């Protein structure tokens, strides 16, 4: 877990060196690093700090992974620049994030972050024009939808997946940060007005401000209950931005109806990544018993993959507890329970004339998962207290 931290202190280096001299199970370590998307960071820290203490075979495997990831990231960066040039020529405002942008912005090195696709945020009204341009560049929709499904996706989701004809490049075009059923609220014009710039491949790219990126990463990680360390590593690194305005960070979270998710992310950054928070934010994160219970469960299951697979119902009950208000929670539950999406559409193929039956299929699937909640254990008060003392 220490090697997942963006930067290491002297005590971290000493601790890792001591561990490498022990009888480590390198097979488990490499599998866990791969699953959590932190193999590049693991290799980088071991190579830079204590390579002489690590066995040669695992280091060779990590090096091969590192180089393969670096080559792919350079290729994806080139593809991103081509897409951004086309959108610019089409007068489409776009904010690039995740992928190469996040690697360069947070780590200053494209090789230190794994990436599987490219992500862009555009204005909702410009999606038809952006889609036409992407089709002209050789991209196609990753999934096939009927007309009713397509209309529903554009209305009830926040992104649309495209893939290159050779299926090598995946491109996610977002028109919002989170889908409506999540309850968060972001406005493109506000994000654009506060945008920052990044020099990448000799080009100046528009991306999110430091404060907006913190909130956006908190929402992304919270939506998935922080199942991967790479997300926490990105978030912790984002908190180290020299221009981050801590005073307005919580205000931005509240404005986006994401204060609960922001505080959860801050609590995990403090507890897992050893990030030092301002006193006000640390107190706010640790004072919420429901939030601390979720954080404890996430930390406890982080390296126990058999317990880190939450059912949809369990995940959404946790997200419900993170809602900024009771009304937000009610809306999340209603939209989640009565909506439908690609999962249902790909599982059962119905003609558009029967499209209205998909919510019933979704409810049936949720009811099948509900009994598993009876066997899930919430963190005991003692566990929460131990964590609060630790942080």
CSV table of C-alpha atoms in Angstrom, one decimal:
chain,number,residue,atom,x,y,z
A,1,UNK,CA,0.0,0.0,0.0
A,2,UNK,CA,2.9,2.4,0.7
A,3,UNK,CA,4.2,2.1,-2.9
A,4,UNK,CA,0.8,3.2,-4.1
A,5,UNK,CA,1.5,6.6,-2.6
A,6,UNK,CA,2.6,9.2,-5.2
A,7,UNK,CA,5.7,10.2,-3.2
A,8,UNK,CA,7.6,8.5,-0.5
A,9,UNK,CA,9.2,9.9,2.7
A,10,UNK,CA,12.4,8.5,4.3
A,11,UNK,CA,10.3,6.4,6.7
A,12,UNK,CA,8.4,4.9,3.8
A,13,UNK,CA,11.6,4.0,2.0
A,14,UNK,CA,13.0,2.4,5.2
A,15,UNK,CA,9.8,0.4,5.7
A,16,UNK,CA,9.7,-0.9,2.2
A,17,UNK,CA,13.4,-1.9,2.3
A,18,UNK,CA,12.8,-3.9,5.5
A,19,UNK,CA,9.8,-5.6,3.9
A,20,UNK,CA,11.8,-6.6,0.8
A,21,UNK,CA,14.3,-8.3,3.0
A,22,UNK,CA,11.6,-10.5,4.5
A,23,UNK,CA,10.0,-13.5,2.9
A,24,UNK,CA,7.5,-11.6,0.8
A,25,UNK,CA,5.0,-13.4,-1.3
A,26,UNK,CA,5.9,-11.6,-4.6
A,27,UNK,CA,3.2,-13.4,-6.6
A,28,UNK,CA,0.5,-12.1,-4.3
A,29,UNK,CA,2.1,-8.6,-4.3
A,30,UNK,CA,2.3,-8.4,-8.1
A,31,UNK,CA,-1.3,-9.7,-8.6
A,32,UNK,CA,-2.6,-7.2,-6.1
A,33,UNK,CA,-0.6,-4.3,-7.7
A,34,UNK,CA,-2.0,-5.3,-11.1
A,35,UNK,CA,-5.6,-5.5,-9.8
A,36,UNK,CA,-5.3,-2.1,-8.1
A,37,UNK,CA,-3.7,-0.5,-11.1
A,38,UNK,CA,-0.5,0.6,-9.3
A,39,UNK,CA,2.1,-1.6,-11.0
A,40,UNK,CA,3.8,1.4,-12.5
A,41,UNK,CA,4.2,3.2,-9.2
A,42,UNK,CA,5.3,-0.1,-7.5
A,43,UNK,CA,8.1,-0.5,-10.1
A,44,UNK,CA,9.1,3.2,-10.0
A,45,UNK,CA,9.5,3.3,-6.3
A,46,UNK,CA,11.3,0.0,-6.1
A,47,UNK,CA,13.6,0.9,-8.9
A,48,UNK,CA,14.4,4.4,-7.6
A,49,UNK,CA,14.8,3.6,-4.0
A,50,UNK,CA,15.5,0.0,-3.1
A,51,UNK,CA,15.9,-2.1,-6.2
A,52,UNK,CA,18.9,-3.8,-4.7
A,53,UNK,CA,16.7,-5.3,-2.0
A,54,UNK,CA,14.1,-6.7,-4.4
A,55,UNK,CA,14.5,-10.1,-6.2
A,56,UNK,CA,15.4,-9.9,-9.9
A,57,UNK,CA,12.6,-12.0,-11.3
A,58,UNK,CA,9.7,-9.8,-9.9
A,59,UNK,CA,11.6,-6.7,-10.9
A,60,UNK,CA,12.0,-7.9,-14.4
A,61,UNK,CA,8.2,-8.6,-14.6
A,62,UNK,CA,7.4,-5.2,-13.2
A,63,UNK,CA,9.8,-3.6,-15.7
A,64,UNK,CA,8.1,-5.4,-18.6
A,65,UNK,CA,4.7,-4.2,-17.4
A,66,UNK,CA,6.0,-0.7,-16.9
A,67,UNK,CA,7.5,-0.4,-20.4
A,68,UNK,CA,4.4,-1.9,-22.0
A,69,UNK,CA,2.2,0.6,-20.1
A,70,UNK,CA,4.5,3.5,-21.1
A,71,UNK,CA,4.4,2.6,-24.8
A,72,UNK,CA,0.6,2.3,-24.7
A,73,UNK,CA,0.2,5.6,-22.8
A,74,UNK,CA,2.3,7.4,-25.4
A,75,UNK,CA,0.1,6.0,-28.2
A,76,UNK,CA,-3.1,7.0,-26.4
A,77,UNK,CA,-1.7,10.5,-25.9
A,78,UNK,CA,-1.2,10.8,-29.6
A,79,UNK,CA,-4.7,9.7,-30.2
A,80,UNK,CA,-6.1,12.1,-27.7
A,81,UNK,CA,-4.4,15.0,-29.4
A,82,UNK,CA,-5.8,14.0,-32.7
A,83,UNK,CA,-9.4,13.9,-31.3
A,84,UNK,CA,-8.9,17.3,-29.5
A,85,UNK,CA,-7.7,18.9,-32.7
A,86,UNK,CA,-10.7,17.7,-34.6
A,87,UNK,CA,-13.1,18.9,-31.9
A,88,UNK,CA,-11.4,22.3,-31.8
A,89,UNK,CA,-11.7,22.6,-35.5
A,90,UNK,CA,-15.4,21.8,-35.1
A,91,UNK,CA,-15.7,24.7,-32.5
A,92,UNK,CA,-16.6,22.2,-29.8
A,93,UNK,CA,-15.5,23.2,-26.3
A,94,UNK,CA,-13.9,20.2,-24.5
A,95,UNK,CA,-12.3,19.6,-21.2
A,96,UNK,CA,-9.9,16.6,-21.2
A,97,UNK,CA,-9.3,14.6,-18.0
A,98,UNK,CA,-8.2,11.2,-16.7
A,99,UNK,CA,-5.9,9.2,-18.9
A,100,UNK,CA,-2.8,11.1,-20.3
A,101,UNK,CA,-4.0,14.4,-18.9
A,102,UNK,CA,-4.2,13.1,-15.3
A,103,UNK,CA,-0.9,11.3,-15.6
A,104,UNK,CA,0.9,14.5,-16.8
A,105,UNK,CA,-1.0,16.8,-14.5
A,106,UNK,CA,-0.6,14.8,-11.3
A,107,UNK,CA,2.6,12.8,-11.8
A,108,UNK,CA,4.5,14.7,-14.5
A,109,UNK,CA,5.2,11.4,-16.2
A,110,UNK,CA,2.9,9.6,-18.6
A,111,UNK,CA,4.4,6.2,-17.6
A,112,UNK,CA,3.4,6.4,-13.9
A,113,UNK,CA,-0.4,5.9,-14.4
A,114,UNK,CA,-2.3,3.0,-16.0
A,115,UNK,CA,-5.0,4.0,-18.4
A,116,UNK,CA,-7.5,2.0,-20.5
A,117,UNK,CA,-9.4,4.7,-22.3
A,118,UNK,CA,-9.6,8.4,-23.0
A,119,UNK,CA,-12.2,10.7,-21.4
A,120,UNK,CA,-13.6,14.0,-22.6
A,121,UNK,CA,-16.2,16.4,-21.2
A,122,UNK,CA,-18.3,18.4,-23.7
A,123,UNK,CA,-21.4,20.6,-23.5
A,124,UNK,CA,-24.5,18.4,-23.7
A,125,UNK,CA,-25.9,20.4,-26.7
A,126,UNK,CA,-22.8,19.7,-28.8
A,127,UNK,CA,-22.9,15.9,-28.5
A,128,UNK,CA,-24.5,15.3,-31.9
A,129,UNK,CA,-21.8,17.4,-33.6
A,130,UNK,CA,-19.1,15.7,-31.6
A,131,UNK,CA,-20.5,12.3,-32.5
A,132,UNK,CA,-20.5,13.1,-36.2
A,133,UNK,CA,-16.8,14.3,-36.0
A,134,UNK,CA,-15.8,11.1,-34.2
A,135,UNK,CA,-17.5,8.9,-36.8
A,136,UNK,CA,-15.5,10.8,-39.4
A,137,UNK,CA,-12.3,10.0,-37.5
A,138,UNK,CA,-13.0,6.3,-37.6
A,139,UNK,CA,-14.7,5.8,-34.2
A,140,UNK,CA,-17.9,3.9,-33.8
A,141,UNK,CA,-20.3,3.3,-30.8
A,142,UNK,CA,-18.9,0.6,-28.6
A,143,UNK,CA,-22.5,-0.8,-28.1
A,144,UNK,CA,-25.4,-1.1,-30.4
A,145,UNK,CA,-28.7,0.5,-29.2
A,146,UNK,CA,-32.2,0.6,-30.6
A,147,UNK,CA,-33.6,4.1,-31.1
A,148,UNK,CA,-35.5,3.9,-27.8
A,149,UNK,CA,-32.4,2.7,-26.0
A,150,UNK,CA,-30.3,5.4,-27.6
A,151,UNK,CA,-32.7,8.1,-26.6
A,152,UNK,CA,-32.9,6.8,-23.0
A,153,UNK,CA,-29.1,6.6,-22.7
A,154,UNK,CA,-28.6,10.2,-23.8
A,155,UNK,CA,-31.3,11.3,-21.4
A,156,UNK,CA,-30.5,9.3,-18.3
A,157,UNK,CA,-26.7,8.8,-18.4
A,158,UNK,CA,-23.7,11.0,-18.6
A,159,UNK,CA,-21.4,9.4,-21.2
A,160,UNK,CA,-21.2,7.5,-24.4
A,161,UNK,CA,-18.5,5.0,-25.3
A,162,UNK,CA,-16.8,5.0,-28.7
A,163,UNK,CA,-14.2,2.6,-30.0
A,164,UNK,CA,-11.8,2.8,-32.9
A,165,UNK,CA,-12.4,0.5,-35.9
A,166,UNK,CA,-9.4,-1.7,-34.8
A,167,UNK,CA,-10.8,-1.7,-31.2
A,168,UNK,CA,-7.5,-0.5,-29.8
A,169,UNK,CA,-8.7,2.9,-28.6
A,170,UNK,CA,-11.7,3.4,-26.3
A,171,UNK,CA,-13.1,6.9,-26.0
A,172,UNK,CA,-15.6,8.0,-23.4
A,173,UNK,CA,-17.4,11.2,-24.3
A,174,UNK,CA,-19.1,12.7,-21.2
A,175,UNK,CA,-21.7,15.5,-21.2
A,176,UNK,CA,-21.8,15.4,-17.4
A,177,UNK,CA,-19.6,14.2,-14.6
A,178,UNK,CA,-22.2,11.8,-13.1
A,179,UNK,CA,-25.5,10.3,-14.3
A,180,UNK,CA,-28.7,11.9,-13.0
A,181,UNK,CA,-29.5,9.0,-10.7
A,182,UNK,CA,-26.3,9.8,-8.7
A,183,UNK,CA,-27.7,13.2,-7.7
A,184,UNK,CA,-24.5,15.3,-8.2
A,185,UNK,CA,-24.8,18.5,-10.1
A,186,UNK,CA,-22.1,19.9,-12.3
A,187,UNK,CA,-22.5,22.7,-14.9
A,188,UNK,CA,-20.2,22.7,-17.9
A,189,UNK,CA,-20.1,26.5,-18.2
A,190,UNK,CA,-18.9,26.8,-14.5
A,191,UNK,CA,-16.2,24.2,-15.1
A,192,UNK,CA,-15.1,25.9,-18.3
A,193,UNK,CA,-14.9,29.3,-16.7
A,194,UNK,CA,-12.7,27.9,-13.9
A,195,UNK,CA,-10.7,25.7,-16.2
A,196,UNK,CA,-6.9,25.3,-16.1
A,197,UNK,CA,-4.5,24.5,-18.8
A,198,UNK,CA,-1.9,21.8,-19.3
A,199,UNK,CA,0.9,21.6,-21.8
A,200,UNK,CA,0.9,18.1,-23.3
A,201,UNK,CA,2.8,17.1,-26.5
A,202,UNK,CA,3.5,20.7,-27.3
A,203,UNK,CA,-0.2,21.6,-27.1
A,204,UNK,CA,-2.1,23.6,-24.5
A,205,UNK,CA,-5.1,21.6,-23.3
A,206,UNK,CA,-8.1,22.8,-21.3
A,207,UNK,CA,-8.8,20.7,-18.1
A,208,UNK,CA,-10.4,21.1,-14.7
A,209,UNK,CA,-9.2,23.5,-12.0
A,210,UNK,CA,-7.5,21.9,-9.1
A,211,UNK,CA,-10.5,22.3,-6.8
A,212,UNK,CA,-13.0,20.9,-9.4
A,213,UNK,CA,-10.7,18.0,-10.1
A,214,UNK,CA,-10.6,17.0,-6.4
A,215,UNK,CA,-14.4,17.0,-6.2
A,216,UNK,CA,-14.7,15.1,-9.5
A,217,UNK,CA,-12.2,12.4,-8.5
A,218,UNK,CA,-14.1,12.1,-5.1
A,219,UNK,CA,-17.3,11.4,-7.0
A,220,UNK,CA,-15.7,8.9,-9.4
A,221,UNK,CA,-14.0,7.0,-6.6
A,222,UNK,CA,-17.1,7.2,-4.3
A,223,UNK,CA,-19.4,5.9,-7.0
A,224,UNK,CA,-17.3,2.7,-7.1
A,225,UNK,CA,-16.7,2.7,-3.3
A,226,UNK,CA,-12.9,3.1,-3.9
A,227,UNK,CA,-12.2,-0.5,-4.9
A,228,UNK,CA,-8.9,0.4,-6.5
A,229,UNK,CA,-5.8,2.0,-4.9
A,230,UNK,CA,-4.9,3.8,-8.1
A,231,UNK,CA,-8.0,6.1,-7.6
A,232,UNK,CA,-6.8,6.9,-4.1
A,233,UNK,CA,-3.3,7.6,-5.4
A,234,UNK,CA,-4.7,10.0,-8.0
A,235,UNK,CA,-6.8,11.7,-5.4
A,236,UNK,CA,-4.0,12.0,-2.9
A,237,UNK,CA,-1.7,13.5,-5.5
A,238,UNK,CA,-4.4,15.9,-6.5
A,239,UNK,CA,-4.5,17.2,-2.9
A,240,UNK,CA,-0.9,18.1,-3.1
A,241,UNK,CA,-1.4,20.6,-6.0
A,242,UNK,CA,0.4,23.8,-5.0
A,243,UNK,CA,-2.5,26.0,-6.2
A,244,UNK,CA,-5.2,24.0,-4.4
A,245,UNK,CA,-7.5,26.4,-2.4
A,246,UNK,CA,-8.6,24.3,0.6
A,247,UNK,CA,-10.9,27.1,1.8
A,248,UNK,CA,-13.3,26.7,-1.1
A,249,UNK,CA,-13.0,23.0,-1.6
A,250,UNK,CA,-15.9,22.1,0.7
A,251,UNK,CA,-18.0,24.8,-0.8
A,252,UNK,CA,-17.4,23.3,-4.2
A,253,UNK,CA,-18.4,19.9,-2.9
A,254,UNK,CA,-21.7,21.3,-1.4
A,255,UNK,CA,-22.5,23.1,-4.7
A,256,UNK,CA,-22.1,19.8,-6.5
A,257,UNK,CA,-24.2,18.0,-3.9
A,258,UNK,CA,-21.2,15.8,-3.3
A,259,UNK,CA,-20.0,16.9,0.1
A,260,UNK,CA,-20.5,13.4,1.6
A,261,UNK,CA,-18.4,11.8,-1.2
A,262,UNK,CA,-15.8,14.5,-0.8
A,263,UNK,CA,-15.5,13.9,2.9
A,264,UNK,CA,-15.3,10.1,2.4
A,265,UNK,CA,-12.5,10.6,-0.1
A,266,UNK,CA,-10.6,13.0,2.3
A,267,UNK,CA,-11.0,10.5,5.1
A,268,UNK,CA,-9.6,7.7,3.0
A,269,UNK,CA,-6.7,9.9,1.7
A,270,UNK,CA,-5.9,10.6,5.3
A,271,UNK,CA,-6.2,7.1,6.6
A,272,UNK,CA,-4.7,5.1,3.7
A,273,UNK,CA,-2.4,7.6,1.9
A,274,UNK,CA,-1.3,9.5,5.0
A,275,UNK,CA,-2.3,12.9,3.6
A,276,UNK,CA,-2.3,15.7,6.1
A,277,UNK,CA,-5.7,17.5,5.9
A,278,UNK,CA,-6.5,21.0,7.3
A,279,UNK,CA,-8.0,20.7,10.8
A,280,UNK,CA,-11.5,21.8,9.7
A,281,UNK,CA,-11.8,19.1,7.0
A,282,UNK,CA,-10.2,16.4,9.1
A,283,UNK,CA,-12.7,17.1,11.9
A,284,UNK,CA,-15.7,17.1,9.5
A,285,UNK,CA,-14.6,13.8,7.9
A,286,UNK,CA,-14.1,12.1,11.2
A,287,UNK,CA,-17.2,13.4,12.9
A,288,UNK,CA,-19.7,11.5,10.7
A,289,UNK,CA,-20.3,8.0,12.0
A,290,UNK,CA,-22.0,6.7,8.8
A,291,UNK,CA,-19.1,8.0,6.7
A,292,UNK,CA,-16.6,6.5,9.0
A,293,UNK,CA,-18.4,3.2,8.9
A,294,UNK,CA,-18.2,3.1,5.1
A,295,UNK,CA,-14.5,4.2,5.2
A,296,UNK,CA,-13.7,1.4,7.7
A,297,UNK,CA,-15.4,-1.2,5.5
A,298,UNK,CA,-13.5,0.0,2.4
A,299,UNK,CA,-10.2,-0.1,4.1
A,300,UNK,CA,-10.8,-3.5,5.6
A,301,UNK,CA,-11.8,-5.0,2.3
A,302,UNK,CA,-9.3,-3.3,0.1
A,303,UNK,CA,-7.0,-6.2,-0.1
A,304,UNK,CA,-9.6,-8.9,0.3
A,305,UNK,CA,-11.0,-9.3,-3.2
A,306,UNK,CA,-13.6,-11.9,-2.1
A,307,UNK,CA,-15.1,-9.2,0.1
A,308,UNK,CA,-14.5,-6.3,-2.2
A,309,UNK,CA,-17.3,-7.2,-4.6
A,310,UNK,CA,-20.4,-5.4,-3.4
A,311,UNK,CA,-23.8,-6.1,-4.9
A,312,UNK,CA,-25.5,-3.3,-6.6
A,313,UNK,CA,-28.0,-3.0,-3.7
A,314,UNK,CA,-25.3,-2.9,-1.1
A,315,UNK,CA,-23.3,-0.3,-3.0
A,316,UNK,CA,-26.3,1.9,-3.4
A,317,UNK,CA,-27.2,1.6,0.2
A,318,UNK,CA,-23.8,2.9,1.0
A,319,UNK,CA,-24.2,5.8,-1.5
A,320,UNK,CA,-27.5,6.6,0.0
A,321,UNK,CA,-25.8,7.1,3.4
A,322,UNK,CA,-23.4,9.5,1.7
A,323,UNK,CA,-26.3,11.7,0.3
A,324,UNK,CA,-26.0,15.3,1.2
A,325,UNK,CA,-29.7,15.4,2.1
A,326,UNK,CA,-32.6,13.1,2.6
A,327,UNK,CA,-34.3,14.3,-0.5
A,328,UNK,CA,-31.1,13.6,-2.5
A,329,UNK,CA,-31.2,10.1,-1.1
A,330,UNK,CA,-34.9,9.6,-2.1
A,331,UNK,CA,-34.2,10.7,-5.7
A,332,UNK,CA,-31.1,8.4,-5.9
A,333,UNK,CA,-33.1,5.4,-4.8
A,334,UNK,CA,-36.0,6.1,-7.2
A,335,UNK,CA,-33.8,6.8,-10.2
A,336,UNK,CA,-31.7,3.8,-9.4
A,337,UNK,CA,-34.5,1.4,-8.9
A,338,UNK,CA,-36.8,2.4,-11.8
A,339,UNK,CA,-34.2,3.2,-14.4
A,340,UNK,CA,-32.6,0.8,-16.9
A,341,UNK,CA,-29.4,0.8,-18.9
A,342,UNK,CA,-27.0,-1.1,-21.1
A,343,UNK,CA,-26.8,-3.9,-18.5
A,344,UNK,CA,-30.5,-4.7,-18.8
A,345,UNK,CA,-30.6,-4.0,-22.5
A,346,UNK,CA,-27.7,-6.4,-23.3
A,347,UNK,CA,-29.0,-9.1,-21.0
A,348,UNK,CA,-32.5,-9.2,-22.4
A,349,UNK,CA,-33.2,-8.1,-25.9
A,350,UNK,CA,-36.7,-6.5,-26.2
A,351,UNK,CA,-38.2,-4.6,-29.2
A,352,UNK,CA,-38.7,-0.9,-28.7
A,353,UNK,CA,-42.5,-1.6,-28.4
A,354,UNK,CA,-41.7,-3.3,-25.1
A,355,UNK,CA,-39.1,-0.9,-23.9
A,356,UNK,CA,-41.2,0.0,-20.9
A,357,UNK,CA,-40.7,-3.5,-19.4
A,358,UNK,CA,-37.0,-2.9,-18.7
A,359,UNK,CA,-37.6,-1.2,-15.3
A,360,UNK,CA,-39.4,-4.3,-14.2
A,361,UNK,CA,-36.5,-6.5,-15.2
A,362,UNK,CA,-34.2,-4.2,-13.2
A,363,UNK,CA,-36.4,-4.3,-10.1
A,364,UNK,CA,-36.5,-8.1,-10.3
A,365,UNK,CA,-32.7,-8.3,-10.5
A,366,UNK,CA,-32.4,-6.0,-7.4
A,367,UNK,CA,-34.8,-8.1,-5.4
A,368,UNK,CA,-32.6,-11.2,-6.2
A,369,UNK,CA,-29.7,-9.4,-4.7
A,370,UNK,CA,-31.5,-8.1,-1.6
A,371,UNK,CA,-31.1,-11.3,0.5
A,372,UNK,CA,-27.3,-11.0,0.3
A,373,UNK,CA,-27.5,-7.9,2.4
A,374,UNK,CA,-28.7,-10.0,5.4
A,375,UNK,CA,-25.2,-11.6,5.5
A,376,UNK,CA,-23.2,-8.4,5.1
A,377,UNK,CA,-21.6,-7.1,8.2
A,378,UNK,CA,-21.3,-3.4,8.9
A,379,UNK,CA,-18.2,-2.3,10.8
A,380,UNK,CA,-18.7,-2.6,14.5
A,381,UNK,CA,-18.5,0.6,16.6
A,382,UNK,CA,-15.2,-0.5,18.0
A,383,UNK,CA,-13.7,-0.8,14.5
A,384,UNK,CA,-14.9,2.7,13.7
A,385,UNK,CA,-13.4,4.0,16.9
A,386,UNK,CA,-10.0,2.4,16.2
A,387,UNK,CA,-9.9,4.0,12.7
A,388,UNK,CA,-10.8,7.4,14.1
A,389,UNK,CA,-8.0,7.2,16.6
A,390,UNK,CA,-5.6,6.1,13.8
A,391,UNK,CA,-6.5,9.1,11.6
